[in-house]
Short mmCIF file of C-alpha atoms in Angstrom, two decimals:
data_model
loop_
_atom_site.label_atom_id
_atom_site.label_comp_id
_atom_site.label_asym_id
_atom_site.label_seq_id
_atom_site.Cartn_x
_atom_site.Cartn_y
_atom_site.Cartn_z
CA ASP A 29 -5.76 -17.13 -9.38
CA ALA A 30 -4.19 -17.57 -5.95
CA GLY A 31 -3.23 -13.91 -5.78
CA VAL A 32 0.18 -12.57 -4.84
CA ILE A 33 1.99 -15.15 -2.76
CA GLN A 34 4.66 -14.19 -0.26
CA SER A 35 6.90 -16.34 1.87
CA PRO A 36 7.71 -16.67 4.63
CA ARG A 37 4.74 -15.12 6.45
CA HIS A 38 6.82 -14.69 9.58
CA GLU A 39 10.57 -14.62 10.05
CA VAL A 40 12.50 -14.17 13.25
CA THR A 41 16.23 -13.88 12.93
CA GLU A 42 19.24 -12.54 14.76
CA MET A 43 21.10 -9.40 13.89
CA GLY A 44 23.73 -10.02 11.24
CA GLN A 45 21.93 -12.88 9.56
CA GLU A 46 20.86 -12.87 5.94
CA VAL A 47 17.14 -12.67 5.25
CA THR A 48 15.47 -13.55 1.97
CA LEU A 49 11.84 -12.73 1.31
CA ARG A 50 10.08 -14.20 -1.69
CA CYS A 51 7.20 -13.16 -3.88
CA LYS A 52 5.20 -14.75 -6.66
CA PRO A 53 3.11 -12.14 -8.50
CA ILE A 54 -0.16 -12.76 -10.25
CA SER A 55 0.36 -14.37 -13.64
CA GLY A 56 0.23 -11.78 -16.41
CA HIS A 57 1.00 -8.81 -14.18
CA ASP A 58 3.87 -6.80 -15.59
CA TYR A 59 4.67 -4.68 -12.53
CA LEU A 60 5.98 -5.86 -9.18
CA PHE A 61 6.45 -3.67 -6.13
CA TRP A 62 8.13 -4.17 -2.77
CA TYR A 63 6.83 -2.07 0.14
CA ARG A 64 7.88 -1.89 3.77
CA GLN A 65 5.40 -1.01 6.52
CA THR A 66 6.40 0.23 9.97
CA MET A 67 4.58 2.15 12.65
CA MET A 68 7.02 5.02 12.40
CA ARG A 69 7.18 5.49 8.63
CA GLY A 70 4.02 3.86 7.32
CA LEU A 71 4.13 2.30 3.87
CA GLU A 72 7.33 2.93 1.98
CA LEU A 73 7.98 1.89 -1.59
CA LEU A 74 11.36 0.18 -1.72
CA ILE A 75 11.66 -0.82 -5.36
CA TYR A 76 9.54 -1.74 -8.34
CA PHE A 77 10.02 -3.75 -11.51
CA ASN A 78 8.44 -3.61 -14.92
CA ASN A 79 8.80 -6.72 -17.06
CA ASN A 80 11.44 -8.01 -14.64
CA VAL A 81 13.57 -4.86 -14.95
CA PRO A 82 14.12 -2.63 -11.89
CA ILE A 83 12.62 0.78 -12.67
CA ASP A 84 13.02 2.71 -9.44
CA ASP A 85 15.06 1.57 -6.46
CA SER A 86 15.34 4.97 -4.82
CA GLY A 87 13.45 3.71 -1.80
CA MET A 88 15.91 0.97 -0.96
CA PRO A 89 17.34 2.05 2.40
CA GLU A 90 20.96 1.12 1.88
CA ASP A 91 23.32 -1.35 0.32
CA ARG A 92 22.28 -4.06 2.73
CA PHE A 93 19.04 -4.34 0.76
CA SER A 94 18.87 -5.91 -2.68
CA ALA A 95 16.03 -7.13 -4.87
CA LYS A 96 15.95 -9.32 -7.92
CA MET A 97 13.37 -10.54 -10.38
CA PRO A 98 14.93 -13.34 -12.40
CA ASN A 99 11.68 -14.12 -14.22
CA ALA A 100 8.08 -12.98 -14.48
CA SER A 101 6.88 -15.27 -11.73
CA PHE A 102 9.40 -14.73 -8.96
CA SER A 103 11.10 -11.96 -7.03
CA THR A 104 13.28 -11.81 -3.93
CA LEU A 105 14.13 -9.12 -1.44
CA LYS A 106 17.32 -9.79 0.43
CA ILE A 107 18.74 -8.10 3.52
CA GLN A 108 22.35 -8.84 4.35
CA PRO A 109 23.31 -8.30 7.11
CA SER A 110 20.03 -7.72 8.89
CA GLU A 111 19.65 -5.20 11.73
CA PRO A 112 16.93 -4.72 14.37
CA ARG A 113 15.73 -1.55 12.61
CA ASP A 114 14.82 -3.69 9.60
CA SER A 115 12.00 -5.23 11.62
CA ALA A 116 8.82 -4.51 9.67
CA VAL A 117 6.16 -6.05 7.49
CA TYR A 118 7.31 -6.34 3.90
CA PHE A 119 4.65 -6.41 1.22
CA CYS A 120 4.90 -7.47 -2.36
CA ALA A 121 2.29 -6.22 -4.83
CA SER A 122 1.73 -6.67 -8.54
CA SER A 123 -0.30 -4.95 -11.22
CA LEU A 124 -1.16 -4.97 -14.90
CA THR A 125 0.49 -2.71 -17.41
CA SER A 126 -2.77 -0.89 -18.01
CA GLY A 127 -3.10 0.08 -14.39
CA ALA A 128 0.30 0.06 -12.83
CA ASN A 129 -0.99 1.63 -9.67
CA VAL A 130 -4.00 -0.62 -9.20
CA LEU A 131 -2.14 -2.99 -6.94
CA THR A 132 -2.90 -6.44 -5.68
CA PHE A 133 -1.02 -7.00 -2.44
CA GLY A 134 0.27 -10.15 -0.89
CA ALA A 135 -0.42 -10.89 2.76
CA GLY A 136 3.03 -9.68 3.76
CA SER A 137 6.10 -11.08 5.46
CA ARG A 138 6.57 -10.00 9.05
CA LEU A 139 10.26 -9.75 9.84
CA THR A 140 11.64 -9.52 13.36
CA VAL A 141 15.37 -9.01 13.79
CA LEU A 142 16.58 -9.58 17.34
CA ALA B 22 6.81 15.93 -5.72
CA GLN B 23 3.33 14.74 -5.01
CA SER B 24 2.27 13.90 -1.48
CA VAL B 25 -0.84 12.83 0.34
CA THR B 26 -2.03 13.72 3.84
CA GLN B 27 -4.50 11.92 6.03
CA PRO B 28 -5.06 14.25 8.98
CA ASP B 29 -6.92 11.75 11.15
CA ILE B 30 -4.78 9.01 12.66
CA HIS B 31 -7.62 7.27 14.48
CA ILE B 32 -11.40 7.54 14.17
CA THR B 33 -14.04 5.82 16.26
CA VAL B 34 -17.66 5.53 15.17
CA SER B 35 -20.70 3.57 16.26
CA GLU B 36 -22.07 0.86 14.03
CA GLY B 37 -24.70 2.31 11.73
CA ALA B 38 -23.27 5.81 11.87
CA SER B 39 -21.99 7.62 8.80
CA LEU B 40 -18.29 7.89 8.09
CA GLU B 41 -16.01 10.33 6.36
CA LEU B 42 -12.25 9.85 6.17
CA ARG B 43 -10.23 12.80 4.97
CA CYS B 44 -7.51 12.84 2.36
CA ASN B 45 -5.66 15.82 0.90
CA TYR B 46 -3.11 15.67 -1.86
CA SER B 47 -0.43 17.93 -3.15
CA TYR B 48 0.15 17.82 -6.88
CA GLY B 49 0.10 20.38 -9.68
CA ALA B 50 -2.07 18.48 -12.10
CA THR B 51 -4.99 16.13 -11.56
CA PRO B 52 -3.52 13.04 -9.98
CA TYR B 53 -4.75 9.50 -9.95
CA LEU B 54 -6.33 8.94 -6.54
CA PHE B 55 -7.00 5.76 -4.63
CA TRP B 56 -8.34 4.41 -1.39
CA TYR B 57 -7.05 1.11 -0.05
CA VAL B 58 -8.16 -0.80 3.05
CA GLN B 59 -6.01 -3.03 5.24
CA SER B 60 -7.60 -5.51 7.62
CA PRO B 61 -5.47 -6.74 10.53
CA GLY B 62 -2.73 -9.10 9.40
CA GLN B 63 -3.61 -8.65 5.75
CA GLY B 64 -2.31 -6.84 2.73
CA LEU B 65 -4.03 -3.81 1.27
CA GLN B 66 -7.12 -4.10 -0.89
CA LEU B 67 -8.31 -1.52 -3.40
CA LEU B 68 -11.60 0.13 -2.42
CA LEU B 69 -11.93 2.61 -5.28
CA LYS B 70 -9.99 4.83 -7.65
CA TYR B 71 -10.39 8.11 -9.49
CA PHE B 72 -8.67 8.81 -12.79
CA SER B 73 -10.98 11.29 -14.54
CA GLY B 74 -14.64 12.01 -15.28
CA ASP B 75 -17.36 11.91 -12.67
CA THR B 76 -15.91 13.26 -9.44
CA LEU B 77 -18.02 10.95 -7.28
CA VAL B 78 -16.75 7.41 -7.52
CA GLN B 79 -18.28 4.28 -6.13
CA GLY B 80 -16.25 1.47 -4.69
CA ILE B 81 -16.64 -1.89 -3.08
CA LYS B 82 -18.30 -2.55 0.27
CA GLY B 83 -20.60 0.46 -0.07
CA PHE B 84 -17.84 3.08 -0.01
CA GLU B 85 -17.68 6.17 -2.18
CA ALA B 86 -15.26 9.06 -2.53
CA GLU B 87 -15.52 12.52 -3.99
CA PHE B 88 -12.74 14.35 -5.81
CA LYS B 89 -12.77 18.08 -5.11
CA ARG B 90 -10.14 19.88 -7.13
CA SER B 91 -10.71 23.21 -5.38
CA GLN B 92 -9.92 21.64 -2.02
CA SER B 93 -7.30 19.15 -3.24
CA SER B 94 -9.28 16.50 -1.44
CA PHE B 95 -10.50 12.97 -2.02
CA ASN B 96 -12.53 12.07 1.06
CA LEU B 97 -13.91 8.59 1.59
CA ARG B 98 -17.49 8.17 2.78
CA LYS B 99 -19.91 5.49 3.82
CA PRO B 100 -23.49 6.22 4.91
CA SER B 101 -23.75 3.40 7.45
CA VAL B 102 -20.72 1.69 8.94
CA HIS B 103 -20.66 -2.01 9.76
CA TRP B 104 -18.50 -3.60 12.44
CA SER B 105 -16.58 -5.41 9.70
CA ASP B 106 -15.39 -2.05 8.34
CA ALA B 107 -12.97 -1.74 11.26
CA ALA B 108 -9.57 -1.58 9.54
CA GLU B 109 -6.89 0.83 8.45
CA TYR B 110 -7.61 3.00 5.43
CA PHE B 111 -4.98 4.44 3.15
CA CYS B 112 -5.33 7.19 0.60
CA ALA B 113 -2.80 7.12 -2.23
CA VAL B 114 -1.81 9.28 -5.20
CA ALA B 115 0.03 8.74 -8.48
CA ARG B 116 0.89 11.11 -11.31
CA GLY B 117 -0.29 8.84 -14.05
CA ASP B 118 -1.23 5.39 -15.10
CA THR B 119 2.26 3.96 -14.88
CA ASP B 120 3.54 6.05 -12.00
CA LYS B 121 4.30 4.60 -8.59
CA LEU B 122 1.82 5.05 -5.76
CA ILE B 123 2.54 7.29 -2.81
CA PHE B 124 0.54 6.32 0.27
CA GLY B 125 -0.70 8.46 3.10
CA THR B 126 0.01 7.48 6.69
CA GLY B 127 -3.36 5.82 7.11
CA THR B 128 -6.44 6.25 9.31
CA ARG B 129 -7.35 3.53 11.74
CA LEU B 130 -11.11 3.05 12.00
CA GLN B 131 -12.63 1.54 15.11
CA VAL B 132 -16.32 0.60 15.13
CA PHE B 133 -18.30 0.25 18.34
CA PRO B 134 -21.46 -1.90 18.46
#
């Protein structure tokens, strides 16, 4: 298996622009998680899905952030409009039902908002 | 709510020396405990986990961790550090098998030759 695949690996955009980050989880994994990593706040869980259904989105910072999982093999995290404080590395991770917290992480998407 | 504390932000050791990274958790019952490692520019990788049973757990890359209920700790150890162990290490806690993970703030390990 190719592991959890995230794209793009790097994104530089200007404030106010829409940003879409993509994730392909490992086939057969029922859970998908989006994390954000910054120097100031460390690793924060933004949202997670179980069988494509959002279970907990309490970590989503504000309405500018949205996440979808239209099918078992694809998820997006969208920021609209983006702000400089959104600059961070965004990680997607997936896991099996039998070990929802044994995560396999993607390599991350580094977002810079100018 | 459960939480996890890693008191050491940065640790430096010489190659070949022993290592212990500290982790303390706050949770009423026995949590699920994890150690993850993050190499520069990479995602996190699971080193080891504790769910129940033997309180000393073995992980990959020669790491082990010991669960001590009386101290609410789950410290990570390695008897002899290699230069390739330089990375950031995260302790994490969950309430159960399907609960979300809460990560500590991480400990950056630097290894000198």
